[in-house]
Amino acid sequence: MQDESGSVRALPAGPAGAAAAPGPGGPEAEQSGTVEPRAAAGRRLPAWAGRHAVFLVVLAVGAALRLAALYAYRPVFEFSGDSYAYLTLSRLGVPDPVRPAGYPLLLRLLSETGTLLAVPVTQHGLGLLLGVALYALLVHRQVHPVAAALAAAPVLLDAYQIVLEHFVMAETLFLVLLVAALVALLWSPRPPVWACALAGLLLGAAALVRTLGVVLAVLVFGYLVVRRFGLASVGAFAALLAAPLVGYASWFHDYHGRYALTAGDAGWLYGRVAPIARCELLDLTAEERILCSQHLPRDRPGPNYYVWDETSPRFRLTGTDEHRDAVLSSFARKVILAQPGDYARMVAAEIGHYFAPGRHTGYRDWPDGSWRFPDTDPPPPQYWHVSEPLLDFEEGHPARQVREPLAGMLRGYQRFGYTPGPLLAVLVVLGLAATLLALPRARGGQPAGPDPSAGAGAGAPPVDRRRLRLGARRRPTRIRSPLAARLLADDHRADRGRRARPRRGERGRLGADCALLVALGLAVLAVPSATVCFDYRYLLPVLVLFPPAAALALRQFTLTRATPAPARPDGPAEAAPAGDDVTTGQRP
């Protein structure tokens, strides 16, 4: 518009300017105040979608894959050992000697729907929520949205993860409880007491789904202690963790005469060491010698033979269950103590196998085919335990349905749609590197600056006039004294240190969080490798641990580049000529 002088004057950019130009809603809409909020909401939604576009695409693809699995393979996948046991336990009111009752409790709730299809539908929905929770946590922790989306992609897109969600198996519920506990702990710089208590309760529940949760809970407890969250937080975590475990152990004792979560650990550990046992090196009792394998070392079968096969030496033992477990435990302990090198090499080889390229299994490993989208022609081998008749909540046998060509497309996707082992190894290295960057650094090697009160001495380094000028802009002062110049520079460095201190605190927090996630992931791989066998099913929990650790590591690297190095003590200020203003370098 033109003012009285004839010059052009722009409308003010603000509410007054907006009011001067009637909007499309007319005067009534302007008076009601609805135009601007609607316009703002219309602008925010595209901006939000653009910021999170990569994750929305990944989430959409993950949802499409799960919908395809629900349509192509109906009603569900079942592993005739574990799945049958879980479905049976969901109808009973007694603890199982081998499997804890956490997952059967979920099945009992789902049985109210009357359809077995409720199991994969629920678990696929939980799988999508896993990706959403990880992404929300990482974005909240100021990880770049693209990096956060890539960290959530493995659990959303990995074909093996989708297959396990389609099984009547406990893995999905275990992951949900684990991730929920981690979100409660890692969301805030210092989680409140209630968040620590909630994390303990969730990890206690996870241990009742898979006993591996006990080991992970111990690691989280150590994290809380190292981070010094306080006695109240650590105590709340421990109390809420112990409550479900103690209650379940007491219930288990009422039926099986021992305080435990399961009673099958001795058999599994025997199966783990039997392939490497060299009985000629062991001091065994006559009963323990029954457990020695009759196969030559190079021809011995895998752990599952010694645990389950009816011709296994373990089934030649007599006596009560407690007595047989004691003999199995004693044999396994003697093998490990007498052959620590053989045992360590075996466990290390199993862990390394998870990081190898491709998907391949040996004759001692559990077959990879159990966890692939199945083909009906030819049927999978019987020992894969996935070709038995299906079992439903009412002990009926529903018919399988495989719908082509969508089922074939899923089988084709799984040939390359998984998280490569070498990539997992890179993620571990990134997490460890971020942890190392957060460790305290020695301050040695820097000579202490002389006392400013000593004044300028011969050979003293010149004053950093740039720093003093920065300080002068904050507090403009004409300084003619070298001592005053020194004090001003020290004040500026202290102010800069105060600004950098929160960033260094965040770096320490990121390092601790990366260490926790990597430690949990390695424990997920090491415990089954040391006690059970190699099975790609045991790899899947690391998909919610290693990728977030790497994403937080990238955030750590960004902060490391942006954080200024600690200021080195400067020497005394150079004596300026009389009358010089050391803040500007000019004479008055």
XYZ file of N, CA and C in Angstrom, residues 335-497:
489
model
N 32.524 -81.618 31.938
C 33.002 -81.409 30.566
C 33.526 -79.981 30.404
N 32.771 -78.993 30.890
C 33.173 -77.597 30.721
C 34.458 -77.308 31.477
N 34.585 -77.844 32.704
C 35.794 -77.586 33.494
C 37.007 -78.304 32.933
N 36.830 -79.485 32.375
C 37.957 -80.241 31.836
C 38.331 -79.812 30.429
N 37.383 -79.236 29.684
C 37.629 -78.837 28.291
C 37.202 -77.385 28.071
N 37.732 -76.462 28.841
C 37.291 -75.065 28.675
C 37.611 -74.506 27.305
N 38.757 -74.900 26.728
C 39.099 -74.398 25.397
C 38.140 -74.900 24.343
N 37.812 -76.189 24.382
C 36.867 -76.738 23.404
C 35.503 -76.081 23.541
N 35.062 -75.912 24.771
C 33.745 -75.300 24.997
C 33.731 -73.845 24.528
N 34.781 -73.083 24.857
C 34.832 -71.676 24.450
C 34.875 -71.542 22.935
N 35.658 -72.410 22.261
C 35.714 -72.346 20.798
C 34.364 -72.674 20.182
N 33.668 -73.645 20.752
C 32.353 -73.997 20.224
C 31.374 -72.834 20.361
N 31.346 -72.211 21.538
C 30.428 -71.090 21.753
C 30.796 -69.913 20.863
N 32.091 -69.602 20.750
C 32.523 -68.488 19.896
C 32.167 -68.746 18.438
N 32.320 -69.990 17.997
C 31.971 -70.315 16.613
C 30.479 -70.139 16.365
N 29.663 -70.506 17.355
C 28.219 -70.337 17.192
C 27.847 -68.859 17.114
N 28.452 -68.041 17.988
C 28.162 -66.611 17.943
C 28.626 -66.016 16.618
N 29.832 -66.387 16.183
C 30.320 -65.887 14.897
C 29.449 -66.306 13.734
N 28.811 -67.463 13.835
C 27.927 -67.945 12.764
C 26.798 -66.962 12.496
N 26.300 -66.311 13.544
C 25.201 -65.354 13.359
C 25.636 -64.143 12.542
N 26.917 -63.836 12.527
C 27.413 -62.676 11.785
C 27.945 -63.051 10.403
N 27.821 -64.307 10.011
C 28.326 -64.755 8.715
C 27.371 -64.339 7.605
N 27.871 -64.191 6.379
C 26.978 -63.839 5.259
C 25.996 -64.969 4.976
N 24.842 -64.598 4.443
C 23.863 -65.588 4.010
C 23.159 -66.268 5.166
N 22.378 -67.274 4.815
C 21.663 -68.094 5.790
C 21.987 -69.551 5.467
N 22.803 -70.169 6.307
C 23.201 -71.556 6.077
C 23.335 -72.243 7.422
N 23.058 -73.530 7.449
C 23.146 -74.303 8.685
C 23.910 -75.592 8.417
N 24.600 -76.072 9.464
C 25.310 -77.336 9.406
C 24.471 -78.461 9.980
N 25.039 -79.659 10.010
C 24.263 -80.812 10.431
C 24.006 -80.812 11.933
N 24.747 -79.993 12.705
C 24.494 -79.891 14.138
C 23.594 -78.717 14.498
N 23.263 -77.864 13.527
C 22.413 -76.701 13.767
C 20.951 -77.068 13.545
N 20.069 -76.251 14.146
C 18.665 -76.448 13.833
C 18.394 -75.970 12.411
N 17.641 -76.741 11.607
C 17.460 -76.400 10.182
C 16.835 -75.028 9.970
N 17.398 -74.311 9.035
C 16.882 -72.992 8.677
C 15.481 -73.091 8.081
N 15.153 -74.236 7.474
C 13.860 -74.371 6.798
C 12.665 -74.233 7.709
N 12.845 -74.423 9.010
C 11.710 -74.272 9.918
C 11.182 -72.850 9.932
N 12.021 -71.882 9.618
C 11.649 -70.473 9.769
C 11.557 -69.783 8.412
N 11.173 -70.521 7.398
C 10.938 -69.959 6.068
C 9.469 -70.118 5.698
N 8.999 -69.216 4.844
C 7.645 -69.397 4.314
C 7.598 -70.736 3.580
N 6.725 -71.661 3.997
C 6.792 -73.027 3.463
C 6.168 -73.160 2.083
N 6.629 -74.169 1.398
C 6.059 -74.579 0.120
C 5.293 -75.866 0.365
N 4.248 -76.108 -0.390
C 3.461 -77.322 -0.198
C 3.863 -78.430 -1.151
N 4.703 -78.173 -2.110
C 5.077 -79.191 -3.083
C 6.563 -79.035 -3.409
N 7.464 -79.863 -2.862
C 7.161 -80.955 -1.926
C 7.007 -80.419 -0.507
N 6.390 -81.203 0.413
C 6.267 -80.742 1.799
C 7.621 -80.716 2.476
N 7.794 -79.893 3.502
C 9.079 -79.841 4.203
C 9.360 -81.154 4.918
N 10.611 -81.468 5.160
C 10.938 -82.698 5.879
C 10.273 -82.740 7.250
N 9.958 -83.951 7.689
C 9.224 -84.113 8.933
C 9.988 -83.564 10.135
N 11.314 -83.672 10.115
C 12.067 -83.259 11.295
C 12.091 -81.754 11.480
N 11.597 -81.004 10.522
C 11.523 -79.564 10.723
C 10.389 -79.188 11.672
N 9.515 -80.110 12.011
C 8.452 -79.894 12.994
C 7.437 -78.851 12.554
N 7.304 -78.618 11.276
C 6.324 -77.641 10.813
C 5.336 -78.257 9.827
N 5.389 -79.564 9.640
C 4.490 -80.219 8.687
C 3.456 -81.090 9.381
N 3.442 -81.058 10.718
C 2.432 -81.822 11.448
C 1.080 -81.134 11.312
N -0.014 -81.859 11.613
C -1.344 -81.215 11.565
C -1.428 -80.046 12.540
N -2.160 -79.030 12.145
C -2.348 -77.877 13.013
C -3.234 -78.250 14.203
N -3.041 -77.524 15.296
C -3.833 -77.718 16.504
C -4.448 -76.374 16.879
N -5.742 -76.375 17.220
C -6.378 -75.118 17.590
C -6.643 -75.085 19.090
N -7.352 -74.058 19.536
C -7.579 -73.870 20.969
C -8.403 -75.011 21.571
N -9.248 -75.646 20.756
C -10.137 -76.689 21.251
C -9.636 -78.088 20.903
N -8.345 -78.209 20.594
C -7.710 -79.477 20.232
C -8.234 -80.039 18.914
N -8.814 -79.177 18.111
C -9.187 -79.580 16.764
C -8.017 -79.441 15.811
N -8.218 -79.827 14.564
C -7.158 -79.791 13.554
C -7.647 -79.028 12.325
N -7.522 -77.702 12.347
C -7.976 -76.917 11.182
C -7.107 -77.187 9.959
N -7.704 -76.988 8.797
C -6.988 -77.235 7.542
C -6.059 -76.076 7.217
N -4.902 -76.410 6.634
C -3.980 -75.380 6.147
C -4.462 -74.864 4.802
N -4.206 -73.559 4.584
C -4.490 -72.955 3.283
C -3.262 -72.185 2.830
N -2.777 -72.495 1.640
C -1.658 -71.769 1.037
C -2.156 -71.202 -0.275
N -2.158 -69.902 -0.382
C -2.734 -69.227 -1.546
C -1.622 -68.688 -2.426
N -1.536 -69.246 -3.583
C -0.581 -68.788 -4.586
C -1.281 -67.764 -5.476
N -0.572 -66.857 -6.144
C 0.895 -66.763 -6.204
C 1.510 -65.919 -5.085
N 0.658 -65.373 -4.182
C 1.190 -64.484 -3.158
C 2.161 -65.220 -2.234
N 1.861 -66.488 -1.933
C 2.780 -67.254 -1.092
C 4.141 -67.393 -1.765
N 4.144 -67.617 -3.072
C 5.409 -67.709 -3.799
C 6.174 -66.400 -3.785
N 5.457 -65.291 -3.855
C 6.131 -63.998 -3.792
C 6.800 -63.798 -2.436
N 6.149 -64.232 -1.360
C 6.760 -64.123 -0.037
C 7.987 -65.021 0.078
N 7.924 -66.209 -0.502
C 9.101 -67.086 -0.487
C 10.251 -66.459 -1.257
N 9.932 -65.824 -2.372
C 10.973 -65.143 -3.125
C 11.544 -63.964 -2.365
N 10.697 -63.223 -1.669
C 11.177 -62.084 -0.883
C 12.130 -62.532 0.212
N 11.849 -63.672 0.821
C 12.676 -64.110 1.940
C 14.076 -64.513 1.509
N 14.276 -64.786 0.227
C 15.620 -65.159 -0.219
C 16.616 -64.013 -0.046
N 16.130 -62.789 -0.034
C 17.044 -61.655 0.182
C 16.527 -60.687 1.235
N 15.289 -60.827 1.681
C 14.686 -59.870 2.606
C 14.954 -60.197 4.063
N 16.220 -60.205 4.445
C 16.590 -60.414 5.842
C 17.799 -59.545 6.160
N 18.103 -59.406 7.435
C 19.209 -58.559 7.869
C 20.507 -59.343 7.780
N 21.452 -58.941 6.939
C 22.688 -59.721 6.767
C 23.526 -59.751 8.037
N 24.186 -60.870 8.256
C 25.061 -60.998 9.415
C 26.189 -59.979 9.441
N 26.901 -59.740 8.321
C 27.964 -58.727 8.352
C 27.451 -57.338 8.721
N 26.244 -57.004 8.297
C 25.674 -55.709 8.682
C 25.471 -55.644 10.193
N 25.021 -56.732 10.790
C 24.874 -56.761 12.242
C 26.217 -56.544 12.924
N 27.277 -57.122 12.361
C 28.609 -56.928 12.936
C 29.022 -55.455 12.867
N 28.714 -54.787 11.765
C 29.028 -53.361 11.644
C 28.261 -52.551 12.684
N 26.999 -52.899 12.909
C 26.202 -52.189 13.903
C 26.801 -52.344 15.299
N 27.299 -53.538 15.597
C 27.942 -53.756 16.899
C 29.179 -52.878 17.035
N 29.981 -52.814 15.984
C 31.200 -51.997 16.027
C 30.851 -50.532 16.244
N 29.812 -50.038 15.571
C 29.406 -48.643 15.764
C 28.981 -48.395 17.205
N 28.201 -49.310 17.771
C 27.781 -49.140 19.158
C 28.945 -49.135 20.118
N 29.919 -50.011 19.900
C 31.089 -50.052 20.771
C 31.944 -48.792 20.612
N 32.058 -48.302 19.378
C 32.832 -47.080 19.152
C 32.200 -45.901 19.883
N 30.872 -45.815 19.859
C 30.197 -44.728 20.572
C 30.419 -44.840 22.071
N 30.486 -46.065 22.569
C 30.757 -46.259 23.996
C 32.155 -45.776 24.348
N 33.127 -46.101 23.510
C 34.499 -45.680 23.783
C 34.638 -44.165 23.744
N 33.909 -43.515 22.857
C 33.992 -42.053 22.779
C 33.478 -41.385 24.043
N 32.615 -42.066 24.784
C 32.039 -41.472 25.988
C 32.904 -41.690 27.221
N 33.951 -42.497 27.107
C 34.794 -42.748 28.269
C 35.561 -41.487 28.648
N 35.826 -41.286 29.942
C 36.589 -40.093 30.360
C 37.978 -40.105 29.735
N 38.430 -38.947 29.327
C 39.736 -38.825 28.698
C 40.719 -38.203 29.670
N 41.938 -38.682 29.627
C 42.982 -38.128 30.489
C 43.303 -36.705 30.053
N 43.573 -35.887 31.025
C 43.901 -34.482 30.742
C 45.397 -34.226 30.765
N 46.174 -35.295 30.793
C 47.621 -35.120 30.849
C 48.180 -34.534 29.577
N 49.407 -34.092 29.645
C 50.076 -33.592 28.454
C 49.874 -32.123 28.219
N 49.058 -31.471 29.048
C 48.822 -30.057 28.864
C 49.448 -29.302 30.023
N 50.427 -28.485 29.789
C 51.055 -27.767 30.900
C 50.083 -26.799 31.540
N 50.130 -26.776 32.841
C 49.260 -25.842 33.565
C 49.719 -24.421 33.322
N 48.781 -23.535 33.130
C 49.101 -22.139 32.899
C 49.628 -21.482 34.155
N 50.475 -20.503 34.047
C 51.008 -19.806 35.219
C 49.941 -18.986 35.904
N 50.223 -18.636 37.097
C 49.301 -17.821 37.885
C 49.142 -16.465 37.211
N 47.882 -16.063 36.923
C 47.691 -14.765 36.264
C 48.254 -13.607 37.070
N 48.316 -13.780 38.380
C 48.822 -12.677 39.187
C 50.298 -12.440 39.006
N 50.971 -13.398 38.342
C 52.408 -13.224 38.141
C 52.699 -12.185 37.085
N 51.690 -11.806 36.302
C 51.921 -10.805 35.277
C 52.632 -11.386 34.092
N 52.993 -10.559 33.145
C 53.654 -11.003 31.926
C 55.104 -11.260 32.209
N 55.603 -12.341 31.673
C 57.005 -12.668 31.831
C 57.682 -12.749 30.495
N 58.968 -12.917 30.556
C 59.728 -12.997 29.313
C 59.366 -14.276 28.579
N 59.168 -14.177 27.300
C 58.879 -15.351 26.480
C 57.456 -15.849 26.607
N 56.587 -15.101 27.258
C 55.206 -15.540 27.418
C 54.491 -15.495 26.076
N 53.543 -16.435 25.830
C 52.823 -16.420 24.547
C 51.950 -15.191 24.442
N 51.683 -14.730 23.243
C 50.867 -13.528 23.077
C 49.414 -13.792 23.472
N 48.732 -12.731 23.771
C 47.315 -12.809 24.124
C 46.516 -13.199 22.887
N 45.519 -14.117 23.083
C 44.600 -14.455 21.999
C 43.581 -13.327 21.889
N 43.878 -12.351 21.025
C 43.034 -11.167 20.959
C 41.633 -11.486 20.449
N 41.493 -12.557 19.627
C 40.164 -12.899 19.115
C 39.229 -13.295 20.253
N 39.770 -14.083 21.196
C 38.951 -14.482 22.342
C 38.565 -13.263 23.167
N 39.508 -12.372 23.336
C 39.215 -11.202 24.137
C 38.189 -10.309 23.453
N 38.251 -10.240 22.128
C 37.245 -9.448 21.418
C 35.861 -10.051 21.598
N 35.770 -11.443 21.552
C 34.476 -12.080 21.778
C 33.939 -11.739 23.160
N 34.867 -11.762 24.137
C 34.443 -11.399 25.476
C 34.027 -9.936 25.557
N 34.690 -9.081 24.780
C 34.373 -7.655 24.836
C 32.987 -7.388 24.284
N 32.539 -8.183 23.299
C 31.202 -7.957 22.772
C 30.144 -8.238 23.838
N 30.472 -9.198 24.724
C 29.514 -9.514 25.769
C 29.534 -8.463 26.869
N 30.745 -8.052 27.230
C 30.890 -7.041 28.273
C 31.939 -6.029 27.809
N 31.537 -5.065 27.010
C 32.512 -4.135 26.446
C 33.232 -3.363 27.541
N 34.510 -3.544 27.600
C 35.337 -2.872 28.610
C 36.675 -2.519 27.984
N 37.142 -1.348 28.307
C 38.469 -0.952 27.836
C 39.476 -1.447 28.865
N 40.250 -2.426 28.441
C 41.171 -3.068 29.373
C 42.589 -2.691 28.987
N 43.299 -2.116 29.930
C 44.667 -1.708 29.664
C 45.657 -2.580 30.432
N 45.178 -3.417 31.312
C 46.069 -4.210 32.149
C 46.160 -5.636 31.624
N 47.369 -6.204 31.518
C 47.485 -7.622 31.127
C 46.768 -8.542 32.091
N 46.783 -8.232 33.382
C 46.089 -9.071 34.352
C 44.592 -9.054 34.098
N 44.029 -7.902 33.810
C 42.602 -7.821 33.528
C 42.256 -8.581 32.256
N 43.145 -8.508 31.261
C 42.903 -9.255 30.027
C 42.884 -10.756 30.289
N 43.797 -11.197 31.126
C 43.839 -12.616 31.473
C 42.551 -13.040 32.179
N 42.073 -12.286 33.130
C 40.861 -12.624 33.858
C 39.650 -12.654 32.935
N 39.609 -11.723 31.981
C 38.503 -11.712 31.038
C 38.523 -12.947 30.155
N 39.693 -13.368 29.701
C 39.789 -14.571 28.872
C 39.390 -15.810 29.654
N 39.807 -15.892 30.924
C 39.429 -17.035 31.752
C 37.923 -17.088 31.942
N 37.305 -15.922 32.123
C 35.857 -15.885 32.290
C 35.146 -16.368 31.029
N 35.685 -15.975 29.877
C 35.077 -16.418 28.619
C 35.193 -17.929 28.457
N 36.349 -18.493 28.804
C 36.502 -19.944 28.694
C 35.566 -20.669 29.656
N 35.386 -20.165 30.853
C 34.480 -20.793 31.814
C 33.047 -20.763 31.304
N 32.665 -19.631 30.677
C 31.316 -19.545 30.138
C 31.115 -20.555 29.017
N 32.123 -20.691 28.159
C 32.028 -21.670 27.083
C 31.968 -23.094 27.643
N 32.687 -23.367 28.726
C 32.647 -24.687 29.353
C 31.282 -25.002 29.918
